[in-house]
Short mmCIF file of C-alpha atoms in Angstrom, two decimals:
data_model
loop_
_atom_site.label_atom_id
_atom_site.label_comp_id
_atom_site.label_asym_id
_atom_site.label_seq_id
_atom_site.Cartn_x
_atom_site.Cartn_y
_atom_site.Cartn_z
CA MET L 735 0.00 0.00 0.00
CA LYS L 736 1.49 3.26 -1.17
CA LEU L 737 0.78 6.15 1.16
CA ASN L 738 0.68 9.88 0.66
CA VAL L 739 2.56 11.44 3.56
CA GLY L 740 3.09 15.03 4.70
CA PHE L 741 5.43 16.49 7.27
CA ILE L 742 5.15 19.35 9.71
CA GLY L 743 8.65 20.27 10.78
CA SER L 744 11.93 20.06 8.89
CA GLY L 745 14.45 19.09 11.58
CA ASN L 746 16.38 15.86 12.09
CA VAL L 747 13.35 13.64 12.70
CA ALA L 748 11.51 14.97 9.63
CA TRP L 749 14.68 14.64 7.55
CA HIS L 750 15.35 11.02 8.47
CA LEU L 751 11.71 9.84 8.38
CA SER L 752 10.89 11.52 5.07
CA HIS L 753 13.91 9.99 3.36
CA ALA L 754 13.08 6.51 4.71
CA ILE L 755 9.42 6.86 3.71
CA ASP L 756 10.33 8.08 0.24
CA SER L 757 12.82 5.22 -0.19
CA ALA L 758 10.12 2.73 0.82
CA GLY L 759 8.06 3.84 -2.19
CA HIS L 760 5.53 6.12 -0.52
CA THR L 761 4.92 9.70 -1.65
CA VAL L 762 6.18 12.59 0.45
CA SER L 763 3.73 15.20 -0.79
CA GLN L 764 4.10 18.22 1.52
CA VAL L 765 6.53 19.79 3.98
CA ILE L 766 5.38 22.57 6.29
CA SER L 767 7.94 24.36 8.42
CA ARG L 768 8.19 27.80 9.99
CA ASN L 769 11.61 27.99 8.34
CA GLU L 770 10.87 28.36 4.62
CA ASP L 771 14.42 27.56 3.50
CA HIS L 772 14.42 24.31 5.45
CA ALA L 773 10.93 23.38 4.20
CA LYS L 774 12.00 24.03 0.63
CA GLU L 775 15.31 22.20 0.98
CA LEU L 776 13.55 19.07 2.19
CA ALA L 777 10.52 19.30 -0.13
CA VAL L 778 12.51 19.63 -3.37
CA LYS L 779 14.16 16.25 -2.75
CA PHE L 780 10.77 14.60 -3.14
CA GLY L 781 9.10 17.03 -5.53
CA ALA L 782 6.77 17.90 -2.65
CA LEU L 783 4.87 21.09 -1.93
CA TYR L 784 6.25 23.27 0.81
CA SER L 785 4.81 26.00 2.99
CA THR L 786 5.35 27.94 6.18
CA ARG L 787 1.62 28.06 6.99
CA LEU L 788 0.17 25.48 9.36
CA SER L 789 -3.24 26.24 7.86
CA SER L 790 -2.13 24.78 4.52
CA VAL L 791 -2.23 21.05 5.40
CA ASP L 792 -3.29 19.19 2.25
CA ALA L 793 -6.59 17.44 3.10
CA SER L 794 -5.95 14.62 0.62
CA MET L 795 -2.92 13.12 2.35
CA ASP L 796 -3.13 9.75 4.17
CA VAL L 797 -0.91 10.69 7.11
CA CYS L 798 0.54 13.96 8.35
CA ILE L 799 3.56 13.46 10.61
CA ILE L 800 4.25 16.29 13.04
CA CYS L 801 8.01 16.28 13.70
CA VAL L 802 8.54 19.06 16.22
CA SER L 803 10.12 18.80 19.64
CA ASP L 804 8.07 17.67 22.63
CA ASN L 805 7.62 21.15 24.02
CA GLN L 806 6.54 22.75 20.72
CA ILE L 807 3.72 20.39 19.84
CA GLN L 808 1.04 22.20 21.82
CA THR L 809 1.78 25.42 19.94
CA VAL L 810 1.58 23.65 16.58
CA VAL L 811 -1.70 21.96 17.48
CA GLU L 812 -3.28 25.31 18.41
CA GLN L 813 -2.48 26.73 14.97
CA LEU L 814 -3.67 23.80 12.85
CA VAL L 815 -7.02 24.03 11.08
CA PRO L 816 -9.11 21.00 12.09
CA SER L 817 -9.47 18.38 9.35
CA ARG L 818 -10.10 14.65 8.95
CA VAL L 819 -6.46 13.90 8.01
CA LEU L 820 -4.74 11.25 10.15
CA MET L 821 -2.47 13.50 12.25
CA VAL L 822 0.35 11.87 14.22
CA HIS L 823 3.18 13.17 16.34
CA THR L 824 6.61 11.67 16.94
CA CYS L 825 7.15 12.58 20.60
CA GLY L 826 8.02 10.20 23.40
CA SER L 827 6.71 12.35 26.21
CA GLN L 828 3.42 13.63 24.77
CA ARG L 829 0.07 11.87 25.08
CA MET L 830 -1.74 11.04 21.86
CA ASP L 831 -4.75 13.12 22.89
CA VAL L 832 -2.75 16.35 22.67
CA LEU L 833 -3.77 16.02 18.99
CA THR L 834 -7.52 15.79 19.66
CA PRO L 835 -8.23 19.39 18.54
CA CYS L 836 -6.72 18.68 15.07
CA SER L 837 -8.71 15.75 13.80
CA PRO L 838 -10.89 12.79 14.80
CA ASN L 839 -8.10 10.64 13.29
CA ILE L 840 -4.95 10.86 15.40
CA GLY L 841 -2.02 8.76 16.43
CA VAL L 842 1.61 8.56 17.48
CA PHE L 843 4.54 7.45 15.32
CA TYR L 844 7.46 7.44 17.79
CA PRO L 845 10.91 6.35 16.63
CA LEU L 846 12.98 5.55 19.72
CA GLN L 847 16.26 6.83 18.37
CA SER L 848 18.39 9.94 18.50
CA PHE L 849 18.72 11.36 14.99
CA SER L 850 21.53 13.71 14.00
CA LYS L 851 21.86 15.87 10.96
CA GLY L 852 24.33 14.36 8.53
CA ARG L 853 24.57 11.02 10.32
CA SER L 854 22.88 8.17 8.52
CA THR L 855 20.76 5.83 10.63
CA ASP L 856 19.76 2.29 9.78
CA MET L 857 16.02 2.94 9.98
CA MET L 858 15.27 -0.80 9.68
CA LYS L 859 16.67 -1.22 13.23
CA VAL L 860 14.89 1.77 14.77
CA PRO L 861 12.10 0.71 17.17
CA PHE L 862 8.79 2.38 16.32
CA LEU L 863 6.17 2.67 19.06
CA LEU L 864 2.72 3.22 17.59
CA GLU L 865 -0.62 4.36 18.96
CA ALA L 866 -3.81 5.37 17.12
CA SER L 867 -7.34 6.52 17.83
CA SER L 868 -8.89 3.57 15.97
CA SER L 869 -7.83 0.18 14.66
CA SER L 870 -8.09 1.34 11.04
CA ASN L 871 -5.82 4.29 11.82
CA TYR L 872 -3.46 1.92 13.63
CA GLN L 873 -3.32 -0.29 10.54
CA ILE L 874 -2.26 2.64 8.37
CA LEU L 875 0.53 3.57 10.80
CA GLU L 876 1.60 -0.03 11.10
CA LYS L 877 1.85 -0.40 7.32
CA LEU L 878 3.92 2.76 7.12
CA ALA L 879 6.22 1.74 10.00
CA ASP L 880 6.59 -1.85 8.77
CA SER L 881 7.74 -0.55 5.41
CA ILE L 882 10.70 1.31 6.95
CA SER L 883 11.56 -0.67 10.11
CA ASN L 884 11.77 -4.26 11.34
CA SER L 885 10.97 -3.23 14.91
CA VAL L 886 7.38 -2.01 15.21
CA GLN L 887 5.09 -2.41 18.20
CA PRO L 888 2.02 -0.79 19.78
CA ALA L 889 2.52 1.34 22.90
CA ASP L 890 -0.04 3.48 24.70
CA SER L 891 0.91 6.93 25.92
CA GLU L 892 1.98 5.76 29.38
CA THR L 893 4.13 2.93 28.02
CA ARG L 894 5.73 5.31 25.56
CA LEU L 895 6.56 7.75 28.36
CA LYS L 896 8.20 4.95 30.34
CA TYR L 897 10.43 4.09 27.38
CA HIS L 898 11.17 7.78 26.95
CA LEU L 899 12.27 8.00 30.58
CA ALA L 900 14.45 4.90 30.24
CA ALA L 901 15.99 6.44 27.14
CA VAL L 902 16.89 9.58 29.11
CA PHE L 903 19.04 7.38 31.36
CA VAL L 904 20.84 5.53 28.56
CA ASN L 905 21.15 8.47 26.18
CA ASN L 906 21.07 11.89 27.91
CA PHE L 907 22.57 10.81 31.24
CA THR L 908 25.13 8.55 29.60
CA ASN L 909 26.22 11.42 27.39
CA TYR L 910 26.50 13.56 30.53
CA LEU L 911 29.01 11.03 31.91
CA PHE L 912 30.92 11.35 28.63
CA GLN L 913 30.92 15.14 29.10
CA GLU L 914 32.22 14.92 32.65
CA SER L 915 34.88 12.49 31.57
CA ALA L 916 35.93 14.74 28.67
CA SER L 917 36.12 17.77 30.98
CA PHE L 918 38.29 15.91 33.49
CA LEU L 919 40.69 14.81 30.75
CA GLU L 920 40.78 18.30 29.27
CA GLU L 921 41.62 19.83 32.66
CA ASN L 922 44.51 17.39 32.82
CA GLN L 923 45.63 18.07 29.22
CA LEU L 924 44.73 14.52 28.22
CA ASP L 925 42.98 13.24 25.13
CA PHE L 926 39.30 12.18 25.07
CA ASP L 927 39.96 10.24 21.83
CA VAL L 928 41.68 7.56 23.89
CA LEU L 929 38.30 6.71 25.48
CA LYS L 930 36.36 6.38 22.25
CA PRO L 931 36.98 2.66 21.68
CA ILE L 932 35.90 1.71 25.22
CA ILE L 933 32.80 3.92 24.92
CA LEU L 934 31.80 2.02 21.80
CA GLU L 935 32.59 -1.36 23.32
CA THR L 936 30.48 -0.52 26.42
CA ALA L 937 27.48 0.03 24.15
CA LEU L 938 28.23 -3.02 21.96
CA LYS L 939 28.56 -5.32 24.95
CA VAL L 940 24.97 -4.81 26.14
CA GLN L 941 23.62 -5.58 22.68
CA HIS L 942 24.21 -9.24 23.54
CA LEU L 943 24.81 -9.34 27.29
CA SER L 944 22.53 -8.03 30.05
CA PRO L 945 23.88 -4.83 31.68
CA LYS L 946 24.02 -6.75 34.96
CA ASP L 947 26.33 -9.39 33.45
CA ALA L 948 28.37 -6.71 31.66
CA GLN L 949 29.11 -4.77 34.86
CA THR L 950 32.77 -4.57 35.87
CA GLY L 951 35.01 -2.10 37.67
CA PRO L 952 36.48 -1.24 41.08
CA ALA L 953 33.09 -0.47 42.70
CA LYS L 954 31.61 -3.76 41.51
CA ARG L 955 34.52 -5.82 42.83
CA GLY L 956 34.90 -3.80 46.04
CA ASP L 957 38.42 -2.67 45.16
CA VAL L 958 38.80 -0.03 47.87
CA VAL L 959 42.48 0.58 47.09
CA THR L 960 41.78 1.64 43.49
CA ILE L 961 38.76 3.68 44.60
CA ALA L 962 40.99 5.57 47.07
CA LYS L 963 43.53 6.28 44.29
CA HIS L 964 40.77 7.61 42.05
CA ARG L 965 39.42 9.88 44.81
CA GLU L 966 42.87 11.33 45.25
CA LEU L 967 42.87 12.48 41.60
CA MET L 968 39.64 14.45 42.07
CA GLN L 969 40.71 16.64 44.97
CA GLN L 970 40.52 19.66 42.67
CA SER L 971 37.14 18.59 41.21
CA PRO L 972 34.72 18.34 44.15
CA ALA L 973 31.58 18.09 41.97
CA LEU L 974 33.09 15.23 39.99
CA LEU L 975 34.21 13.51 43.19
CA GLU L 976 30.70 13.77 44.59
CA LEU L 977 29.27 12.08 41.47
CA TYR L 978 31.97 9.39 41.63
CA ASN L 979 31.18 8.71 45.28
CA GLU L 980 27.43 8.53 44.65
CA LEU L 981 27.73 6.12 41.70
CA THR L 982 30.38 4.03 43.45
CA LYS L 983 28.14 3.71 46.51
CA ARG L 984 25.22 2.63 44.33
CA LEU L 985 27.31 0.08 42.41
CA SER L 986 28.79 -1.34 45.61
CA LYS L 987 25.29 -2.02 46.93
CA LYS L 988 24.23 -3.92 43.83
CA PRO L 989 23.84 -7.68 44.36
CA MET O 660 61.59 -7.71 15.13
CA LYS O 661 60.08 -10.99 16.23
CA LEU O 662 59.63 -11.21 19.99
CA ASN O 663 59.37 -14.11 22.36
CA VAL O 664 56.48 -13.37 24.71
CA GLY O 665 55.14 -15.12 27.81
CA PHE O 666 51.95 -14.59 29.76
CA ILE O 667 51.05 -14.76 33.41
CA GLY O 668 47.27 -15.12 33.66
CA SER O 669 44.81 -16.75 31.28
CA GLY O 670 41.74 -14.50 31.51
CA ASN O 671 40.20 -12.18 28.93
CA VAL O 672 43.18 -9.81 28.66
CA ALA O 673 45.69 -12.66 28.24
CA TRP O 674 43.40 -14.35 25.74
CA HIS O 675 42.97 -11.29 23.50
CA LEU O 676 46.58 -10.06 23.76
CA SER O 677 48.15 -13.47 23.14
CA HIS O 678 46.06 -14.04 20.01
CA ALA O 679 46.90 -10.58 18.65
CA ILE O 680 50.59 -11.03 19.42
CA ASP O 681 50.66 -14.48 17.82
CA SER O 682 48.84 -13.16 14.74
CA ALA O 683 51.40 -10.36 14.42
CA GLY O 684 54.12 -12.98 13.97
CA HIS O 685 55.67 -13.03 17.44
CA THR O 686 56.09 -16.21 19.47
CA VAL O 687 53.89 -16.87 22.46
CA SER O 688 56.20 -19.22 24.30
CA GLN O 689 54.75 -19.70 27.78
CA VAL O 690 51.47 -19.35 29.69
CA ILE O 691 51.46 -19.47 33.48
CA SER O 692 48.13 -19.51 35.32
CA ARG O 693 46.94 -20.82 38.67
CA ASN O 694 44.21 -22.58 36.70
CA GLU O 695 46.02 -25.38 34.85
CA ASP O 696 43.12 -26.10 32.46
CA HIS O 697 42.97 -22.47 31.37
CA ALA O 698 46.75 -22.25 31.02
CA LYS O 699 46.78 -25.41 28.90
CA GLU O 700 43.81 -24.33 26.79
CA LEU O 701 45.51 -21.08 25.88
CA ALA O 702 49.05 -22.49 25.51
CA VAL O 703 48.15 -25.28 23.10
CA LYS O 704 46.87 -22.74 20.57
CA PHE O 705 50.41 -21.44 20.21
CA GLY O 706 52.39 -24.60 20.94
CA ALA O 707 53.56 -22.80 24.11
CA LEU O 708 54.69 -24.26 27.42
CA TYR O 709 52.25 -23.98 30.28
CA SER O 710 52.54 -24.13 34.03
CA THR O 711 50.76 -23.24 37.26
CA ARG O 712 54.02 -22.26 39.01
CA LEU O 713 55.01 -18.58 39.13
CA SER O 714 58.60 -19.73 39.77
CA SER O 715 58.76 -21.25 36.27
CA VAL O 716 59.10 -18.03 34.22
CA ASP O 717 61.33 -18.86 31.24
CA ALA O 718 64.41 -16.62 31.56
CA SER O 719 64.97 -16.54 27.78
CA MET O 720 61.78 -14.66 26.84
CA ASP O 721 61.86 -11.03 25.65
CA VAL O 722 58.75 -9.87 27.49
CA CYS O 723 56.56 -11.42 30.15
CA ILE O 724 53.08 -9.86 30.28
CA ILE O 725 51.28 -10.16 33.61
CA CYS O 726 47.54 -10.19 32.84
CA VAL O 727 45.89 -10.38 36.23
CA SER O 728 43.35 -7.99 37.69
CA ASP O 729 44.51 -4.80 39.40
CA ASN O 730 44.03 -6.13 42.93
CA GLN O 731 45.86 -9.44 42.32
CA ILE O 732 49.07 -8.05 40.94
CA GLN O 733 50.75 -7.53 44.32
CA THR O 734 50.19 -11.20 45.21
CA VAL O 735 51.67 -12.34 41.90
CA VAL O 736 54.72 -10.09 42.28
CA GLU O 737 55.44 -11.52 45.73
CA GLN O 738 55.58 -15.05 44.35
CA LEU O 739 57.75 -14.41 41.30
CA VAL O 740 61.41 -15.37 41.39
CA PRO O 741 63.47 -12.29 40.52
CA SER O 742 65.02 -12.41 37.03
CA ARG O 743 66.26 -10.03 34.32
CA VAL O 744 63.25 -10.69 32.06
CA LEU O 745 61.31 -7.56 31.01
CA MET O 746 58.23 -7.91 33.20
CA VAL O 747 55.20 -5.76 32.40
CA HIS O 748 51.69 -5.52 33.78
CA THR O 749 48.48 -4.53 32.02
CA CYS O 750 46.70 -2.61 34.80
CA GLY O 751 45.36 0.90 34.58
CA SER O 752 45.41 1.63 38.29
CA GLN O 753 48.78 0.14 39.32
CA ARG O 754 52.06 2.01 39.31
CA MET O 755 54.89 0.54 37.26
CA ASP O 756 57.11 0.24 40.33
CA VAL O 757 54.87 -2.39 41.88
CA LEU O 758 57.01 -4.66 39.65
CA THR O 759 60.36 -3.51 41.05
CA PRO O 760 60.88 -6.69 43.13
CA CYS O 761 60.62 -8.90 39.98
CA SER O 762 63.32 -7.51 37.74
CA PRO O 763 65.46 -4.49 36.92
CA ASN O 764 63.58 -4.44 33.58
CA ILE O 765 59.96 -3.50 34.08
CA GLY O 766 57.14 -1.72 32.30
CA VAL O 767 53.43 -1.32 31.69
CA PHE O 768 51.51 -2.49 28.64
CA TYR O 769 48.01 -1.12 29.26
CA PRO O 770 45.27 -1.65 26.69
CA LEU O 771 42.47 0.83 27.43
CA GLN O 772 39.63 -1.46 26.47
CA SER O 773 37.16 -3.80 28.11
CA PHE O 774 37.76 -7.32 26.82
CA SER O 775 35.09 -10.03 26.98
CA LYS O 776 35.40 -13.76 26.51
CA GLY O 777 34.04 -14.77 23.14
CA ARG O 778 33.74 -11.23 21.80
CA SER O 779 36.26 -10.31 19.18
CA THR O 780 37.92 -6.91 19.49
CA ASP O 781 39.61 -4.94 16.75
CA MET O 782 42.97 -4.74 18.49
CA MET O 783 44.28 -2.30 15.88
CA LYS O 784 41.95 0.34 17.38
CA VAL O 785 42.72 -0.37 21.04
CA PRO O 786 44.75 2.45 22.64
CA PHE O 787 47.90 1.13 24.33
CA LEU O 788 49.48 3.24 27.07
CA LEU O 789 53.10 2.26 27.61
CA GLU O 790 55.66 2.89 30.32
CA ALA O 791 59.08 1.35 30.88
CA SER O 792 62.01 1.53 33.24
CA SER O 793 64.47 2.42 30.45
CA SER O 794 64.35 3.67 26.90
CA SER O 795 65.55 0.33 25.55
CA ASN O 796 62.78 -1.44 27.42
CA TYR O 797 60.32 1.16 26.12
CA GLN O 798 61.44 0.45 22.56
CA ILE O 799 60.72 -3.25 22.97
CA LEU O 800 57.22 -2.53 24.29
CA GLU O 801 56.58 0.02 21.57
CA LYS O 802 57.60 -2.46 18.85
CA LEU O 803 55.28 -5.05 20.34
CA ALA O 804 52.36 -2.60 20.70
CA ASP O 805 52.90 -1.06 17.26
CA SER O 806 52.66 -4.51 15.72
CA ILE O 807 49.15 -5.08 17.08
CA SER O 808 47.64 -1.56 17.38
CA ASN O 809 47.56 1.75 15.53
CA SER O 810 47.06 3.70 18.77
CA VAL O 811 50.17 3.55 20.93
CA GLN O 812 51.46 6.25 23.25
CA PRO O 813 53.62 6.70 26.34
CA ALA O 814 51.90 7.39 29.67
CA ASP O 815 53.45 7.52 33.10
CA SER O 816 51.72 5.91 36.07
CA GLU O 817 49.80 9.04 37.08
CA THR O 818 48.57 9.73 33.52
CA ARG O 819 47.50 6.12 33.18
CA LEU O 820 45.53 6.34 36.42
CA LYS O 821 43.74 9.46 35.15
CA TYR O 822 42.70 7.65 31.98
CA HIS O 823 41.64 4.71 34.11
CA LEU O 824 39.43 6.99 36.21
CA ALA O 825 37.90 8.60 33.10
CA ALA O 826 37.21 5.10 31.77
CA VAL O 827 35.33 4.24 34.97
CA PHE O 828 32.92 7.06 34.15
CA VAL O 829 32.34 6.11 30.50
CA ASN O 830 32.39 2.34 31.01
CA ASN O 831 31.45 1.23 34.56
CA PHE O 832 29.15 4.14 35.41
CA THR O 833 27.55 4.19 31.97
CA ASN O 834 26.84 0.48 32.30
CA TYR O 835 25.32 1.22 35.70
CA LEU O 836 22.86 3.59 33.99
CA PHE O 837 22.05 0.76 31.55
CA GLN O 838 21.38 -1.50 34.56
CA GLU O 839 19.07 1.01 36.22
CA SER O 840 17.24 1.54 32.99
CA ALA O 841 16.85 -2.21 32.45
CA SER O 842 15.53 -2.67 36.01
CA PHE O 843 12.99 0.10 35.58
CA LEU O 844 11.72 -1.44 32.34
CA GLU O 845 11.62 -4.91 33.87
CA GLU O 846 9.57 -3.65 36.83
CA ASN O 847 7.14 -2.25 34.28
CA GLN O 848 7.09 -5.46 32.17
CA LEU O 849 8.75 -3.61 29.29
CA ASP O 850 11.54 -4.69 26.98
CA PHE O 851 15.15 -3.49 27.32
CA ASP O 852 15.80 -4.58 23.70
CA VAL O 853 13.91 -1.48 22.55
CA LEU O 854 16.72 0.69 23.99
CA LYS O 855 19.60 -1.11 22.32
CA PRO O 856 19.68 0.97 19.12
CA ILE O 857 19.73 4.28 21.01
CA ILE O 858 22.43 2.96 23.36
CA LEU O 859 24.61 2.18 20.35
CA GLU O 860 23.85 5.50 18.65
CA THR O 861 24.76 7.41 21.85
CA ALA O 862 28.21 5.82 21.73
CA LEU O 863 28.59 6.24 17.97
CA LYS O 864 27.69 9.92 18.11
CA VAL O 865 30.63 10.91 20.33
CA GLN O 866 33.07 9.14 18.02
CA HIS O 867 32.74 12.22 15.76
CA LEU O 868 31.01 14.88 17.88
CA SER O 869 32.13 16.25 21.26
CA PRO O 870 29.93 15.02 24.14
CA LYS O 871 29.03 18.66 24.78
CA ASP O 872 27.69 19.08 21.23
CA ALA O 873 25.95 15.69 21.39
CA GLN O 874 24.00 16.55 24.55
CA THR O 875 20.20 16.61 24.18
CA GLY O 876 17.20 15.90 26.38
CA PRO O 877 14.63 17.53 28.66
CA ALA O 878 17.20 18.63 31.29
CA LYS O 879 19.42 20.24 28.65
CA ARG O 880 16.55 22.22 27.11
CA GLY O 881 14.93 23.06 30.46
CA ASP O 882 11.72 21.18 29.60
CA VAL O 883 10.16 21.23 33.09
CA VAL O 884 6.86 19.74 31.89
CA THR O 885 8.50 16.56 30.61
CA ILE O 886 10.71 16.37 33.69
CA ALA O 887 7.59 16.53 35.90
CA LYS O 888 5.99 13.69 33.88
CA HIS O 889 9.11 11.57 34.28
CA ARG O 890 9.19 12.16 38.03
CA GLU O 891 5.59 11.01 38.29
CA LEU O 892 6.60 7.61 36.82
CA MET O 893 9.23 7.04 39.52
CA GLN O 894 7.02 7.46 42.57
CA GLN O 895 7.51 3.76 43.35
CA SER O 896 11.27 3.92 42.70
CA PRO O 897 12.67 6.53 45.11
CA ALA O 898 16.32 5.57 44.54
CA LEU O 899 15.93 5.93 40.79
CA LEU O 900 14.11 9.23 41.23
CA GLU O 901 16.94 10.53 43.38
CA LEU O 902 19.49 9.67 40.67
CA TYR O 903 17.26 11.25 38.01
CA ASN O 904 16.97 14.44 40.06
CA GLU O 905 20.71 14.61 40.69
CA LEU O 906 21.68 14.13 37.03
CA THR O 907 18.92 16.46 35.81
CA LYS O 908 20.13 19.15 38.20
CA ARG O 909 23.69 18.75 36.96
CA LEU O 910 22.67 18.84 33.30
CA SER O 911 20.48 21.90 33.84
CA LYS O 912 23.44 23.80 35.27
CA LYS O 913 25.68 23.03 32.28
CA PRO O 914 26.37 26.03 30.06
#
């Protein structure tokens, strides 16, 4: 089934989804973005219409995918002219019913991945969590998702929020640890590049092993001598030391 | 230059290093381990001698690599019979001079990577941090490291310890976040597999982007609405909520 798909938004999520959807043989027919240059840049790749006006949603499309960040969706919804188009958002933290004012046909098309401009992503491996206001709407979203990914499942708004929270830990908080580590090395005129292979290996390991089985380190094995040596190095970095102590305490308590 | 290399220890580090060293055309001539089966299993792959006795170090080898965990090295050193063999350890947190009782020729051959049994590692990308008691000893270690890795550099004991500490943050503590995330999902009958692609992408992103530039998420953008929703989900998990609050506070303060 070939679908006619429009986009609201022209950022990373819109960029990656529209290319995957186009490659899967569907039609990307419209791109609406407050930034006309971005809308145009994306639309011309697919021979699609583009606009900056949220009132211009083409009523003939099968699905309109709103790709704006979680905290902008409310504003977009308020400016849309109600229609019968199947309107979906792509946010982990927003309930489906935030879209109720737009259309009787609504849903969520949430790719649980962090997309970056200029970095290609294997969309076939991206988990899509879907929700819809009716089973026929769900079937449309499922067809669309199945055509671009091998990992598609239903998830209601609460389930989706739980995954979103879990993703904050493994993505945002993990990256914060990378930041702290990079700052410490920089303060000591050392090179963050040296850590890159172990960062990658840490992520690769839990693709096949449970995080519990993958856990190693001084805190895990109760190596108080090494922990004391580490603490010594952070005498000039009290905030870092505090984080080290907290995480070491938590790891030591783990069974 | 073809080197004659022995190993003390038969765990993951010995396993990966000995295979890389053998493949690079050197001779793995001896494996000593307190576990005779493991010593034999590893030694037979290279036609090497094996033993359980630390007194049996072959005096004719060029380098003897001690591959035991950081907190066991002292015990091993105490049982070795002093010789003139170049003895090196592979620990991030141990000073080179812990080896002083073994030999006048000592050094450190530290691969900054987390090795797992049964998982192959691209040794050419593993950073090796080297230290030696003399420049001639350093040259031997550098030749050996250069033959198996493209990332070799000198590092004294304090520098090595700093890298080791930074690695605790990006490896052990990151994996702890994976554990917490997996526990939360399990308590909610949800599937950790759904997070695996974003875990991998988080690590891939900082291979090319600084962690500071890669940072995203509700805490980073000051999205208090999403943060409040997340907190609501952790009412039954006070320890997790406390960690969330601490890391969110830290991220919010970042420039």
